[in-house]
Amino acid sequence: MGPFALNEIVGKFGTYLIYLLIGMGFGASLEMVGFGRSTKLTAQFYLRDMTVFKVMFSAVLVAMVLIFGAAGLGLLDYDRIWVPPTYLVPGMLGGLLLGVGFIIGGFCPGTSVASLATLKKDALFFLMGILGGIVLFGETSGYFDHFWESTYLGRLTLPDLLGLPTGITVFLVTVMGVFALWGAEQIERAMRQKDGLEVKQISRWVSAGAGVLLMGGLAVMLIGQPTADQRWQRVAAEKQPMLDNREVQIHPAELRDVFFNSLVNLVMLDVRDEADYNLFHIKDAERVPLDQLEGLAKDLKAGPPGTIVVLMSNDETRATEGWKTLVGQGVANTYILEGGLNNFIAMCSESPFASIPGGDETLRYELDAALGHNHPTSNLREHGKEIEFTPKVKIEKQAPTGGGGCG
Amino acid sequence: MTTATHTTKNLPATAESDSKSQPRPFVNPYLGGLFMGVVLFLSFFLTGNGLGASGGLNRLIIWAIDLVAPEHVDRVSYLIHYAGGDKNAMDHWIVLMTVGILLGGLISGLVGRRVKAETVRGPRITDHQRWLFALIGGVIAGFGARMARGCTSGQGLSGGATLSVGSWAFLLCFFVGGYALAYFVRKLWT
């Protein structure tokens, strides 16, 4: 399943060769549509030749349908590809500046490189300007660092923003994109007619292509994106042994140890019913129903480095289900409270609760009232009891994702 | 497609009768977009990264600065990230991608018979004016690309296809910026 750890498969040299070939494909596509000529690029902004818009949006739509189609079929892990993080205001200002630079200078960075390849002198001057602009940015960035880091919204995507399933968003973007391209065609024709320039009809092949694209978008919507269970199945072969070898079930005393580790950002997730949670839970543990864990995964992955997630239920069954959901989504450093809350009470309570019989995943301790975290046992800070345990927590980095065009 | 706007006046007078030296027409924009979209997808599928160009230029200039003033690189926080200490700014995939853009552009240009030393400009300005404005536009675009953490390729194409909210906002602003100024600089192009 893509993306691949190329360094391990083909080595550094092979990896760089692949990037060179991808760059060649990109450069060729820029040159062959006319992006090597500044007059053709800027004609976009005088509405006589909408090539820039047509090429860019058809490329974005094609790639989008392929990416989310492949993700839906389980061929590509969307969570592990680079999605430019949103720094909203600096990004918008940068976009404005690029638009301004484009209409004055006649290129954007990529097109100027492709243009230089065909020996256009204006591209050489534009490139020298870019290098100057970069130096200017590097030397002055100290003065607006604060602004540059502002409005950070992380890996925010359109489906998140719209609150729609990914497949539906992809389909809607495809429909709107095709409609926008059709609109661009109409504008271009009207302007050219007015100027007495040659007007071409939209070819049947282009219309057919638009139809195929729309069907692709529809297919992405129908396939949808993989469920939590499907995601777990994909990593099960690798991760199930960790469960079986009990590498991720941590002793209550280790939980306390982690709690006091100032280098760790501990997130305790209690996946029991509200009733049990209200009876007794560990102070600072947050109650999250199992079916809401999937939505939480993204935030956990975006959390600060050194985040440790510990799932807990009365025993281990439910917490293990939750563990599979999070691990399937690629959340690193996820653990299960060994023996659950029942074991926690047994190990940590100074004044033992009266135990009552019960089945799996029931709270087998009697409480007079719903104490929540008001019982001293629930407060990890107040435990003095020294208990021996085998440490299992290892802080690993999140699954790697690459960089985008920023390098 | 739109060869009507394609100027041929720079060609030698004999070229008219010699069709072999005429540049071939550009590829249909949708066909080009399809090809570019597939390349973009393959980039994500194989490597997890999208397409980019400004990142390679960024590393090229930082590498050059590191050659002449390494102690300066170690002082500026923006530069340390790329070339501080023993780090070689050029040892990065995006540099290879940028070289690839150059090679791919050259091959496509050779096939299309469009490799020709010339200055492409609007009819109402001189070559020198075109160079000056290319330089100014380049400075603004270079600064903007770093401000946006990516250019039209890294943000616009790659972020657009992966549905990043910031990238769609970027794209919108890119077109707003271009259209807002286009009228005032029309002498450069029309």
Coordinates of C-alpha atoms in Angstrom, one line a residue:
Chain A
M1 CA 0.0 0.0 0.0
G2 CA 1.3 3.4 -0.9
P3 CA 3.0 5.6 -0.1
F4 CA 6.1 3.5 0.0
A5 CA 9.2 3.7 2.2
L6 CA 11.3 4.2 -0.9
N7 CA 14.6 4.5 1.0
E8 CA 14.2 1.0 2.3
I9 CA 13.1 -0.5 -1.1
V10 CA 15.3 1.2 -3.6
G11 CA 17.9 3.0 -1.5
K12 CA 18.7 6.7 -1.5
F13 CA 20.0 6.7 -5.1
G14 CA 16.9 5.0 -6.4
T15 CA 14.6 7.3 -4.4
Y16 CA 16.3 10.3 -5.9
L17 CA 16.0 8.8 -9.3
I18 CA 12.3 8.4 -8.8
Y19 CA 12.0 12.1 -7.8
L20 CA 14.0 13.1 -10.8
L21 CA 11.6 11.1 -13.1
I22 CA 8.5 12.6 -11.4
G23 CA 10.0 16.1 -11.9
M24 CA 10.7 15.3 -15.5
G25 CA 7.0 14.3 -16.0
F26 CA 6.0 17.5 -14.3
G27 CA 8.4 19.7 -16.3
A28 CA 7.3 18.1 -19.6
S29 CA 3.6 18.6 -18.8
L30 CA 4.3 22.3 -18.0
E31 CA 6.2 22.8 -21.2
M32 CA 3.9 20.9 -23.6
V33 CA 0.8 23.0 -22.6
G34 CA 2.6 26.2 -23.2
F35 CA 3.6 27.2 -19.7
G36 CA 7.1 27.9 -20.9
R37 CA 5.8 31.1 -22.6
S38 CA 5.1 34.0 -20.4
T39 CA 2.6 35.6 -22.8
K40 CA 0.5 32.4 -22.9
L41 CA 0.6 32.2 -19.1
T42 CA -0.5 35.8 -18.5
A43 CA -3.2 35.7 -21.2
Q44 CA -5.2 33.9 -18.5
F45 CA -5.7 37.2 -16.7
Y46 CA -7.0 38.9 -19.9
L47 CA -9.5 36.2 -20.4
R48 CA -8.4 35.4 -23.9
D49 CA -6.7 32.1 -23.2
M50 CA -7.7 30.3 -20.1
T51 CA -5.0 27.6 -20.5
V52 CA -3.6 28.1 -17.0
F53 CA -7.0 27.6 -15.3
K54 CA -7.9 24.6 -17.5
V55 CA -4.6 22.8 -17.0
M56 CA -4.4 23.5 -13.3
F57 CA -7.9 22.6 -12.4
S58 CA -8.1 19.5 -14.6
A59 CA -4.8 18.3 -13.1
V60 CA -6.1 19.0 -9.5
L61 CA -9.4 17.2 -10.3
V62 CA -7.8 14.2 -11.9
A63 CA -5.2 13.8 -9.1
M64 CA -7.9 14.3 -6.4
V65 CA -10.2 11.6 -7.9
L66 CA -7.2 9.2 -8.2
I67 CA -5.9 9.9 -4.7
F68 CA -9.2 9.4 -2.9
G69 CA -10.2 6.5 -5.2
A70 CA -7.0 4.7 -4.3
A71 CA -7.5 5.5 -0.7
G72 CA -11.0 4.2 -0.8
L73 CA -9.8 1.0 -2.4
G74 CA -7.1 0.6 0.3
L75 CA -4.2 1.1 -2.2
L76 CA -3.0 4.4 -0.6
D77 CA -3.0 5.6 3.0
Y78 CA -4.3 9.1 2.8
D79 CA -3.1 9.8 6.4
R80 CA 0.5 9.3 5.4
I81 CA 0.6 11.5 2.4
W82 CA 1.6 15.2 2.7
V83 CA -1.3 17.5 3.0
P84 CA 0.0 21.1 3.3
P85 CA -0.8 22.3 6.8
T86 CA -3.0 25.3 6.9
Y87 CA -1.5 28.6 8.0
L88 CA -4.5 30.5 6.8
V89 CA -3.5 34.2 6.7
P90 CA 0.2 33.9 5.7
G91 CA -0.9 31.4 3.1
M92 CA -3.5 33.8 1.7
L93 CA -1.0 36.7 1.7
G94 CA 1.5 34.5 -0.1
G95 CA -1.1 33.5 -2.7
L96 CA -1.8 37.2 -3.3
L97 CA 1.9 38.0 -3.7
L98 CA 2.4 35.0 -6.1
G99 CA -0.6 36.2 -8.2
V100 CA 0.9 39.7 -8.3
G101 CA 4.4 38.4 -9.0
F102 CA 2.9 36.2 -11.7
I103 CA 1.2 39.0 -13.6
I104 CA 4.2 41.4 -13.3
G105 CA 6.9 38.8 -13.9
G106 CA 5.0 36.4 -16.2
F107 CA 5.7 33.2 -14.4
C108 CA 5.3 31.2 -11.2
P109 CA 8.4 29.3 -9.9
G110 CA 7.7 26.0 -11.5
T111 CA 6.8 27.4 -14.9
S112 CA 9.9 29.6 -15.0
V113 CA 12.1 26.5 -14.5
A114 CA 10.4 24.8 -17.4
S115 CA 10.7 28.0 -19.5
L116 CA 14.4 28.3 -18.7
A117 CA 14.8 24.8 -20.1
T118 CA 13.7 26.1 -23.5
L119 CA 16.2 29.0 -23.2
K120 CA 13.8 31.9 -22.6
K121 CA 15.8 34.8 -21.3
D122 CA 12.9 36.4 -19.4
A123 CA 12.6 33.1 -17.4
L124 CA 16.2 33.5 -16.4
F125 CA 15.5 37.0 -15.0
F126 CA 12.4 35.8 -13.2
L127 CA 14.4 33.0 -11.6
M128 CA 17.1 35.4 -10.5
G129 CA 14.3 37.5 -9.0
I130 CA 12.9 34.4 -7.2
L131 CA 16.3 33.7 -5.6
G132 CA 16.5 37.3 -4.5
G133 CA 12.9 37.1 -3.1
I134 CA 13.9 34.0 -1.1
V135 CA 17.0 35.7 0.3
L136 CA 14.9 38.7 1.2
F137 CA 12.4 36.5 3.0
G138 CA 15.2 34.6 4.8
E139 CA 16.9 37.8 6.0
T140 CA 13.7 39.6 7.1
S141 CA 11.6 36.7 8.4
G142 CA 12.9 37.4 11.9
Y143 CA 10.7 40.6 11.9
F144 CA 7.4 38.8 11.1
D145 CA 8.0 35.3 12.5
H146 CA 5.0 35.8 14.7
F147 CA 2.7 36.5 11.7
W148 CA 4.2 33.7 9.7
E149 CA 3.4 31.2 12.3
S150 CA -0.1 32.6 12.9
T151 CA -3.5 31.1 12.1
Y152 CA -2.1 27.6 12.2
L153 CA -5.0 25.1 11.7
G154 CA -2.9 21.9 11.2
R155 CA -4.0 19.3 8.6
L156 CA -7.3 20.9 8.0
T157 CA -9.2 19.5 4.9
L158 CA -12.3 20.5 3.1
P159 CA -14.3 17.5 4.4
D160 CA -13.4 18.6 8.0
L161 CA -14.4 22.1 7.2
L162 CA -17.7 21.2 5.6
G163 CA -18.5 18.4 8.0
L164 CA -19.1 16.1 5.1
P165 CA -17.8 12.6 4.4
T166 CA -14.7 12.7 2.2
G167 CA -16.3 10.8 -0.7
I168 CA -19.2 13.3 -0.9
T169 CA -16.7 16.2 -0.8
V170 CA -14.7 14.8 -3.6
F171 CA -17.8 14.4 -5.7
L172 CA -19.0 17.9 -5.0
V173 CA -15.5 19.4 -5.8
T174 CA -15.5 17.4 -9.1
V175 CA -18.9 18.7 -10.1
M176 CA -18.0 22.2 -9.3
G177 CA -14.6 21.9 -10.9
V178 CA -16.1 20.6 -14.2
F179 CA -18.7 23.4 -14.1
A180 CA -16.0 26.0 -13.5
L181 CA -14.0 24.6 -16.5
W182 CA -17.1 24.8 -18.6
G183 CA -17.6 28.4 -17.5
A184 CA -14.0 29.2 -18.4
E185 CA -14.6 27.9 -21.8
Q186 CA -17.6 30.1 -22.3
I187 CA -15.7 33.2 -21.1
E188 CA -12.8 32.5 -23.3
R189 CA -15.1 32.0 -26.4
A190 CA -17.0 35.2 -25.7
M191 CA -13.8 37.2 -25.3
R192 CA -12.2 35.8 -28.4
Q193 CA -15.3 36.3 -30.5
K194 CA -15.4 39.9 -29.4
D195 CA -11.7 40.3 -30.5
G196 CA -12.3 38.6 -33.7
L197 CA -10.0 35.7 -32.8
E198 CA -10.4 32.1 -33.9
V199 CA -12.9 30.2 -31.8
K200 CA -12.8 26.4 -31.4
Q201 CA -15.6 24.2 -30.4
I202 CA -15.1 22.0 -27.3
S203 CA -14.1 18.7 -28.8
R204 CA -16.1 15.6 -28.2
W205 CA -13.0 14.0 -26.5
V206 CA -12.9 16.8 -23.9
S207 CA -16.7 16.4 -23.2
A208 CA -16.2 12.6 -22.9
G209 CA -13.2 13.2 -20.6
A210 CA -15.4 15.5 -18.4
G211 CA -18.0 12.7 -18.2
V212 CA -15.3 10.1 -17.2
L213 CA -14.1 12.5 -14.5
L214 CA -17.6 13.0 -13.1
M215 CA -18.1 9.3 -13.0
G216 CA -14.8 8.9 -11.2
G217 CA -15.9 11.4 -8.6
L218 CA -19.2 9.5 -8.3
A219 CA -17.3 6.3 -7.9
V220 CA -15.2 7.8 -5.1
M221 CA -18.4 8.8 -3.3
L222 CA -19.9 5.4 -3.7
I223 CA -16.8 3.5 -2.6
G224 CA -16.3 5.9 0.4
Q225 CA -13.2 5.9 2.5
P226 CA -12.1 2.9 4.6
T227 CA -13.9 2.2 7.9
A228 CA -12.1 1.9 11.2
D229 CA -12.3 -1.9 11.0
Q230 CA -10.9 -2.0 7.5
R231 CA -8.0 0.2 8.5
W232 CA -7.3 -2.1 11.4
Q233 CA -7.4 -5.2 9.2
R234 CA -4.6 -3.6 7.1
V235 CA -2.2 -3.2 9.9
A236 CA -3.4 -6.3 11.9
A237 CA -0.7 -8.6 10.7
E238 CA 1.9 -6.2 12.1
K239 CA 0.2 -5.0 15.2
Q240 CA -1.8 -8.0 16.5
P241 CA 1.4 -9.6 17.9
M242 CA 1.9 -6.5 20.0
L243 CA -1.4 -7.2 21.6
D244 CA -0.8 -11.0 21.9
N245 CA 2.7 -10.5 23.4
R246 CA 1.2 -7.9 25.8
E247 CA 3.7 -5.2 24.8
V248 CA 1.1 -2.5 25.0
Q249 CA -0.8 -3.3 28.1
I250 CA 0.7 -1.2 30.8
H251 CA 0.6 -1.7 34.5
P252 CA -1.4 0.8 36.6
A253 CA 1.9 1.8 38.3
E254 CA 3.4 2.5 35.0
L255 CA 0.5 4.8 34.1
R256 CA 1.3 6.7 37.3
D257 CA 5.0 6.8 36.3
V258 CA 4.1 8.2 32.9
F259 CA 1.7 10.7 34.5
F260 CA 4.6 12.2 36.5
N261 CA 6.9 12.3 33.5
S262 CA 7.1 15.9 32.5
L263 CA 8.3 15.1 29.0
V264 CA 5.1 13.2 28.2
N265 CA 1.8 14.6 27.2
L266 CA -0.5 12.0 28.6
V267 CA -4.0 11.5 27.2
M268 CA -6.2 9.1 29.2
L269 CA -9.3 7.9 27.3
D270 CA -12.0 6.1 29.2
V271 CA -14.2 4.2 26.8
R272 CA -16.8 2.9 29.3
D273 CA -20.5 3.9 29.6
E274 CA -21.4 7.1 31.3
A275 CA -22.9 5.2 34.3
D276 CA -19.6 3.4 35.1
Y277 CA -17.6 6.5 34.4
N278 CA -19.7 8.5 36.9
L279 CA -19.3 5.8 39.5
F280 CA -15.6 5.9 39.4
H281 CA -12.9 7.1 37.0
I282 CA -9.3 8.2 37.1
K283 CA -8.9 11.9 37.5
D284 CA -8.1 13.6 34.2
A285 CA -9.3 10.6 32.2
E286 CA -11.6 11.8 29.4
R287 CA -14.7 9.7 28.6
V288 CA -14.9 8.9 24.9
P289 CA -17.5 6.5 23.5
L290 CA -15.9 3.9 21.2
D291 CA -17.7 5.1 18.2
Q292 CA -16.2 8.6 18.6
L293 CA -12.6 7.4 18.8
E294 CA -12.2 7.4 15.0
G295 CA -12.9 11.1 14.8
L296 CA -10.5 11.8 17.7
A297 CA -7.6 10.0 15.9
K298 CA -6.8 13.0 13.7
D299 CA -6.4 15.3 16.7
L300 CA -4.3 12.8 18.5
K301 CA -2.0 12.5 15.5
A302 CA -1.6 16.2 15.4
G303 CA -0.9 16.4 19.1
P304 CA 2.4 17.6 20.5
P305 CA 5.4 15.2 20.2
G306 CA 5.7 12.9 23.1
T307 CA 1.9 12.3 23.3
I308 CA 1.1 9.0 25.0
V309 CA -2.5 7.7 24.7
V310 CA -3.8 5.2 27.3
L311 CA -7.1 3.6 26.8
M312 CA -9.1 2.1 29.6
S313 CA -12.3 0.2 30.3
N314 CA -13.5 -2.0 33.2
D315 CA -11.4 -4.9 31.9
E316 CA -9.5 -4.9 28.7
T317 CA -11.9 -6.0 26.0
R318 CA -13.4 -2.6 25.2
A319 CA -10.1 -0.8 25.5
T320 CA -8.6 -3.2 23.1
E321 CA -11.3 -2.5 20.6
G322 CA -10.5 1.2 20.9
W323 CA -6.8 0.5 20.6
K324 CA -7.4 -1.2 17.3
T325 CA -9.3 1.8 16.0
L326 CA -6.6 4.3 17.0
V327 CA -3.7 2.1 15.8
G328 CA -5.5 1.3 12.5
Q329 CA -5.6 5.1 11.9
G330 CA -1.9 5.4 12.6
V331 CA -1.9 7.0 16.1
A332 CA 1.5 6.3 17.6
N333 CA 2.3 5.6 21.3
T334 CA -1.1 4.1 22.1
Y335 CA -1.4 1.8 25.2
I336 CA -4.1 -0.1 27.2
L337 CA -4.5 0.0 30.9
E338 CA -3.6 -3.5 32.0
G339 CA -6.7 -5.2 33.6
G340 CA -8.6 -2.0 33.2
L341 CA -10.2 -0.1 36.1
N342 CA -10.9 -3.3 38.0
N343 CA -7.2 -4.0 38.2
F344 CA -6.4 -0.4 38.8
I345 CA -8.6 -0.3 41.9
A346 CA -7.2 -3.6 43.1
M347 CA -3.6 -2.4 42.8
C348 CA -3.9 1.2 43.8
S349 CA -6.6 1.5 46.4
E350 CA -5.3 2.1 49.9
S351 CA -8.7 1.3 51.4
P352 CA -9.9 -1.6 49.4
F353 CA -13.4 -1.4 47.9
A354 CA -15.8 -4.2 48.5
S355 CA -15.7 -6.4 45.5
I356 CA -18.8 -7.8 43.9
P357 CA -19.1 -10.6 41.4
G358 CA -19.7 -9.7 37.8
G359 CA -18.8 -10.7 34.2
D360 CA -16.3 -9.3 31.7
E361 CA -16.3 -5.5 31.4
T362 CA -18.4 -4.8 34.5
L363 CA -17.1 -2.8 37.4
R364 CA -16.6 -5.4 40.1
Y365 CA -16.4 -3.0 43.0
E366 CA -19.2 -1.7 45.1
L367 CA -19.5 2.0 45.5
D368 CA -22.1 3.7 47.7
A369 CA -22.5 6.7 45.4
A370 CA -21.3 7.9 42.0
L371 CA -18.0 9.2 43.1
G372 CA -16.5 10.1 39.7
H373 CA -13.0 11.2 40.5
N374 CA -13.7 12.3 44.0
H375 CA -12.3 9.1 45.6
P376 CA -8.7 9.5 46.6
T377 CA -7.8 6.3 44.6
S378 CA -8.8 8.1 41.4
N379 CA -6.2 10.7 41.9
L380 CA -2.8 9.6 40.5
R381 CA -1.1 12.3 42.5
E382 CA -2.1 10.9 45.8
H383 CA -0.7 7.4 45.4
G384 CA 2.1 6.6 47.7
K385 CA 2.2 2.9 47.2
E386 CA 5.4 1.6 45.5
I387 CA 4.6 -1.2 43.1
E388 CA 7.0 -3.1 40.9
F389 CA 6.2 -3.2 37.2
T390 CA 7.8 -4.0 33.8
P391 CA 8.1 -0.7 31.8
K392 CA 6.6 -1.0 28.3
V393 CA 6.1 2.5 27.2
K394 CA 8.4 3.6 24.4
I395 CA 8.0 7.0 22.9
E396 CA 8.0 6.7 19.1
K397 CA 7.7 9.3 16.5
Q398 CA 4.5 9.5 14.5
A399 CA 4.4 7.6 11.3
P400 CA 6.4 9.7 8.8
T401 CA 4.8 11.9 6.3
G402 CA 7.0 13.7 3.8
G403 CA 7.3 17.4 3.0
G404 CA 5.4 19.2 0.3
G405 CA 6.7 21.8 -2.1
C406 CA 8.4 23.7 0.7
G407 CA 11.3 21.3 1.1
Chain B
M1 CA -5.1 24.7 -29.5
T2 CA -4.5 28.4 -29.3
T3 CA -1.8 28.9 -31.7
A4 CA -3.4 32.2 -32.9
T5 CA -1.7 34.0 -30.0
H6 CA 1.6 32.3 -30.7
T7 CA 4.0 34.9 -32.2
T8 CA 6.1 33.7 -35.0
K9 CA 7.6 36.9 -36.0
N10 CA 11.0 36.0 -34.5
L11 CA 11.4 33.1 -36.8
P12 CA 13.8 33.6 -39.7
A13 CA 12.2 34.6 -43.0
T14 CA 13.0 31.3 -44.6
A15 CA 11.2 29.4 -41.9
E16 CA 7.8 30.0 -43.4
S17 CA 8.5 27.6 -46.2
D18 CA 10.4 25.2 -44.0
S19 CA 7.8 23.6 -41.8
K20 CA 10.4 21.5 -40.1
S21 CA 11.7 24.5 -38.1
Q22 CA 8.3 25.7 -37.0
P23 CA 7.4 25.0 -33.4
R24 CA 4.7 22.4 -33.0
P25 CA 1.4 23.5 -31.5
F26 CA 0.9 23.1 -27.8
V27 CA -0.9 20.1 -26.4
N28 CA -4.6 20.4 -25.6
P29 CA -4.8 21.9 -22.1
Y30 CA -7.0 19.1 -20.9
L31 CA -4.7 16.4 -22.2
G32 CA -1.9 18.3 -20.5
G33 CA -3.9 18.6 -17.3
L34 CA -4.7 14.8 -17.4
F35 CA -1.0 14.0 -17.8
M36 CA 0.0 16.5 -15.0
G37 CA -2.8 15.0 -12.8
V38 CA -1.5 11.5 -13.3
V39 CA 2.1 12.6 -12.5
L40 CA 0.8 14.3 -9.4
F41 CA -1.0 11.2 -8.3
L42 CA 2.0 9.0 -8.9
S43 CA 4.1 11.3 -6.9
F44 CA 1.8 11.0 -3.9
F45 CA 1.3 7.3 -4.5
L46 CA 4.9 6.4 -4.7
T47 CA 6.5 8.9 -2.3
G48 CA 3.8 10.4 -0.2
N49 CA 5.0 13.8 -1.4
G50 CA 3.4 16.1 -3.9
L51 CA 5.0 18.2 -6.6
G52 CA 7.0 21.3 -5.8
A53 CA 9.4 23.7 -7.5
S54 CA 10.1 26.7 -5.2
G55 CA 11.5 24.3 -2.5
G56 CA 14.3 23.3 -4.8
L57 CA 15.2 27.0 -5.7
N58 CA 15.0 27.8 -2.0
R59 CA 17.6 25.1 -1.3
L60 CA 19.8 26.1 -4.2
I61 CA 20.2 29.7 -2.9
I62 CA 20.6 28.6 0.7
W63 CA 23.3 26.2 -0.4
A64 CA 25.0 29.1 -2.2
I65 CA 24.8 31.3 0.9
D66 CA 26.2 28.4 2.9
L67 CA 29.2 28.3 0.6
V68 CA 30.2 31.9 1.0
A69 CA 28.9 32.7 4.6
P70 CA 28.4 29.5 6.6
E71 CA 28.5 31.4 9.9
H72 CA 25.7 33.6 8.7
V73 CA 23.6 30.5 8.0
D74 CA 24.1 29.4 11.5
R75 CA 22.9 32.7 12.8
V76 CA 19.6 33.1 10.9
S77 CA 16.9 30.8 12.2
Y78 CA 15.2 30.4 8.8
L79 CA 18.5 29.2 7.3
I80 CA 19.7 26.9 10.1
H81 CA 16.8 24.6 9.3
Y82 CA 18.1 23.9 5.8
A83 CA 21.9 24.2 6.0
G84 CA 22.9 24.7 9.7
G85 CA 26.2 23.0 10.7
D86 CA 27.1 20.1 8.5
K87 CA 23.8 19.9 6.7
N88 CA 23.9 20.1 2.9
A89 CA 20.9 22.1 1.7
M90 CA 21.0 20.3 -1.7
D91 CA 20.8 16.8 -0.2
H92 CA 17.0 16.6 -0.5
W93 CA 14.4 15.1 -2.8
I94 CA 12.9 18.4 -3.9
V95 CA 16.2 19.4 -5.5
L96 CA 16.1 16.3 -7.7
M97 CA 12.5 17.1 -8.6
T98 CA 13.5 20.6 -9.6
V99 CA 16.3 19.3 -11.8
G100 CA 13.7 16.9 -13.3
I101 CA 11.4 19.9 -14.2
L102 CA 14.3 21.4 -16.0
L103 CA 15.1 18.2 -17.9
G104 CA 11.5 17.4 -18.6
G105 CA 10.9 20.9 -19.9
L106 CA 14.0 20.6 -22.1
I107 CA 12.8 17.2 -23.6
S108 CA 9.3 18.5 -24.2
G109 CA 10.7 21.7 -25.7
L110 CA 13.0 19.7 -28.0
V111 CA 10.2 17.4 -29.2
G112 CA 8.0 20.5 -29.7
R113 CA 10.8 22.4 -31.4
R114 CA 10.4 25.2 -29.0
V115 CA 13.9 25.4 -27.6
K116 CA 15.1 28.8 -28.8
A117 CA 17.1 31.6 -27.0
E118 CA 14.6 34.5 -27.0
T119 CA 12.7 36.9 -24.8
V120 CA 9.0 36.3 -24.8
R121 CA 7.1 39.6 -24.2
G122 CA 4.1 41.6 -25.0
P123 CA 4.2 43.7 -28.2
R124 CA 4.3 47.1 -26.4
I125 CA 7.5 46.8 -24.4
T126 CA 11.2 46.2 -25.1
D127 CA 13.3 43.2 -24.2
H128 CA 15.0 45.2 -21.5
Q129 CA 11.7 46.3 -20.0
R130 CA 10.6 42.7 -20.0
W131 CA 13.7 41.6 -18.2
L132 CA 13.3 44.3 -15.5
F133 CA 9.7 43.4 -14.9
A134 CA 10.5 39.6 -14.9
L135 CA 13.1 40.4 -12.2
I136 CA 10.7 42.4 -10.1
G137 CA 7.9 39.9 -10.5
G138 CA 10.3 37.1 -9.5
V139 CA 11.3 38.9 -6.3
I140 CA 7.6 39.2 -5.3
A141 CA 6.8 35.7 -6.3
G142 CA 9.9 34.3 -4.5
F143 CA 8.9 36.2 -1.3
G144 CA 5.3 35.1 -1.7
A145 CA 6.2 31.4 -2.2
R146 CA 8.1 31.4 1.1
M147 CA 5.3 33.3 2.8
A148 CA 2.8 30.7 1.6
R149 CA 5.1 27.8 2.4
G150 CA 4.9 26.6 -1.2
C151 CA 4.2 27.9 -4.7
T152 CA 1.6 27.2 -7.3
S153 CA 2.8 23.7 -7.5
G154 CA 3.4 22.8 -3.8
Q155 CA 0.3 24.6 -2.5
G156 CA -1.9 25.0 -5.5
L157 CA -1.6 21.6 -7.2
S158 CA -0.5 19.3 -4.4
G159 CA -2.6 20.9 -1.7
G160 CA -5.6 21.4 -4.0
A161 CA -5.6 17.7 -4.9
T162 CA -5.4 16.6 -1.3
L163 CA -8.2 19.0 -0.3
S164 CA -6.2 21.1 2.1
V165 CA -8.2 24.1 3.2
G166 CA -5.2 26.4 3.3
S167 CA -4.3 25.4 -0.3
W168 CA -7.7 26.2 -1.6
A169 CA -7.6 29.6 0.1
F170 CA -4.2 30.1 -1.4
L171 CA -5.4 29.3 -4.9
L172 CA -8.3 31.7 -4.6
C173 CA -5.9 34.5 -3.5
F174 CA -3.5 33.6 -6.3
F175 CA -6.2 34.3 -8.9
V176 CA -7.5 37.3 -7.0
G177 CA -4.0 38.8 -6.9
G178 CA -3.5 38.2 -10.6
Y179 CA -6.9 39.5 -11.7
A180 CA -6.7 42.5 -9.4
L181 CA -3.5 43.8 -10.9
A182 CA -3.9 42.5 -14.5
Y183 CA -5.7 45.7 -15.8
F184 CA -3.0 48.0 -14.4
V185 CA -0.1 46.2 -16.1
R186 CA -1.9 45.3 -19.3
K187 CA 0.8 47.2 -21.3
L188 CA 3.2 44.5 -20.3
W189 CA 1.3 41.8 -22.1
T190 CA -1.3 43.1 -24.6

